[in-house]
Amino acid sequence: MGAFGLRITTLQLSTLNLSVIVVAILFARYSIKLYFLWQNILVISSYIRE
């Protein structure tokens, strides 16, 4: 019982770690896209001002 419960918690921990990694990767990709979009907006607005 104890070993089985331990195995389940280890599986849950690895699944949790995997989901955290996936979320971090998705967040990084999304923030990189937002960063480039923001840079483009700044460049376009500076062109408009001139």
Coordinates of N, CA and C in Angstrom, one line a residue:
M1 N 0.8 -1.2 0.0 CA 0.0 0.0 0.0 C 0.9 1.2 0.0
G2 N 1.8 1.3 0.9 CA 2.7 2.4 1.0 C 3.5 2.7 -0.2
A3 N 4.1 1.6 -0.7 CA 4.9 1.7 -2.0 C 4.1 2.1 -3.1
F4 N 2.9 1.5 -3.2 CA 2.0 1.9 -4.3 C 1.6 3.3 -4.3
G5 N 1.3 3.8 -3.0 CA 0.9 5.2 -2.9 C 2.1 6.1 -3.2
L6 N 3.3 5.7 -2.9 CA 4.5 6.4 -3.2 C 4.7 6.5 -4.7
R7 N 4.4 5.4 -5.4 CA 4.6 5.4 -6.8 C 3.6 6.3 -7.5
I8 N 2.4 6.4 -7.0 CA 1.3 7.3 -7.5 C 1.8 8.7 -7.3
T9 N 2.3 9.1 -6.1 CA 2.7 10.4 -5.9 C 3.9 10.8 -6.8
T10 N 4.8 9.9 -7.0 CA 5.9 10.1 -7.9 C 5.4 10.4 -9.3
L11 N 4.5 9.6 -9.7 CA 3.9 9.8 -11.1 C 3.2 11.1 -11.1
Q12 N 2.5 11.5 -10.1 CA 1.8 12.8 -10.1 C 2.8 13.9 -10.1
L13 N 3.9 13.8 -9.4 CA 5.0 14.8 -9.3 C 5.6 15.0 -10.7
S14 N 5.9 13.9 -11.4 CA 6.5 13.9 -12.7 C 5.5 14.6 -13.7
T15 N 4.2 14.2 -13.6 CA 3.2 14.8 -14.4 C 3.1 16.3 -14.2
L16 N 3.2 16.7 -12.9 CA 3.1 18.1 -12.5 C 4.3 18.8 -13.1
N17 N 5.5 18.3 -12.9 CA 6.7 18.9 -13.5 C 6.6 19.1 -15.0
L18 N 6.1 18.0 -15.7 CA 5.9 18.1 -17.1 C 5.0 19.2 -17.5
S19 N 3.8 19.3 -16.8 CA 2.9 20.4 -17.1 C 3.4 21.7 -16.8
V20 N 4.2 21.9 -15.8 CA 4.9 23.2 -15.4 C 5.8 23.5 -16.5
I21 N 6.6 22.6 -17.0 CA 7.6 22.8 -18.1 C 6.9 23.2 -19.4
V22 N 5.8 22.5 -19.7 CA 5.0 22.9 -20.9 C 4.4 24.3 -20.8
V23 N 3.9 24.6 -19.7 CA 3.3 26.0 -19.4 C 4.4 27.0 -19.5
A24 N 5.6 26.7 -19.0 CA 6.7 27.7 -19.0 C 7.1 27.9 -20.5
I25 N 7.2 26.8 -21.3 CA 7.6 26.9 -22.7 C 6.6 27.8 -23.5
L26 N 5.3 27.5 -23.2 CA 4.2 28.2 -23.9 C 4.3 29.7 -23.5
F27 N 4.5 29.9 -22.2 CA 4.5 31.3 -21.8 C 5.7 32.1 -22.4
A28 N 6.9 31.4 -22.5 CA 8.1 32.0 -23.0 C 7.8 32.3 -24.5
R29 N 7.3 31.4 -25.3 CA 7.0 31.6 -26.7 C 6.0 32.8 -26.8
Y30 N 5.0 32.8 -26.0 CA 4.0 33.9 -26.0 C 4.6 35.3 -25.7
S31 N 5.4 35.3 -24.7 CA 6.0 36.6 -24.3 C 7.1 37.0 -25.3
I32 N 7.7 36.1 -26.0 CA 8.6 36.5 -27.1 C 7.9 37.1 -28.2
K33 N 6.7 36.5 -28.6 CA 5.9 37.1 -29.6 C 5.4 38.5 -29.2
L34 N 4.9 38.6 -27.9 CA 4.5 39.9 -27.5 C 5.6 40.9 -27.5
Y35 N 6.8 40.5 -27.2 CA 8.0 41.4 -27.2 C 8.3 41.9 -28.6
F36 N 8.3 41.0 -29.6 CA 8.5 41.4 -31.0 C 7.4 42.3 -31.5
L37 N 6.1 42.0 -31.1 CA 5.0 42.8 -31.5 C 5.2 44.2 -30.9
W38 N 5.6 44.3 -29.6 CA 5.8 45.6 -29.0 C 6.9 46.4 -29.7
Q39 N 8.0 45.7 -30.1 CA 9.1 46.4 -30.8 C 8.6 46.9 -32.1
N40 N 7.8 46.1 -32.8 CA 7.2 46.6 -34.1 C 6.3 47.8 -33.9
I41 N 5.5 47.8 -32.9 CA 4.6 49.0 -32.6 C 5.5 50.2 -32.3
L42 N 6.6 50.0 -31.5 CA 7.4 51.2 -31.2 C 8.1 51.7 -32.5
V43 N 8.5 50.9 -33.3 CA 9.2 51.3 -34.6 C 8.2 52.0 -35.5
I44 N 7.0 51.4 -35.6 CA 6.0 52.0 -36.5 C 5.5 53.4 -35.9
S45 N 5.4 53.5 -34.6 CA 4.9 54.8 -34.0 C 6.0 55.8 -34.2
S46 N 7.3 55.4 -34.1 CA 8.4 56.4 -34.3 C 8.4 56.8 -35.8
Y47 N 8.1 55.9 -36.7 CA 8.1 56.3 -38.1 C 6.9 57.3 -38.3
I48 N 5.8 57.1 -37.7 CA 4.6 57.9 -37.8 C 4.9 59.3 -37.3
R49 N 5.6 59.4 -36.2 CA 5.9 60.7 -35.6 C 6.8 61.5 -36.5
E50 N 7.7 60.8 -37.2 CA 8.6 61.6 -38.1 C 7.8 61.9 -39.4

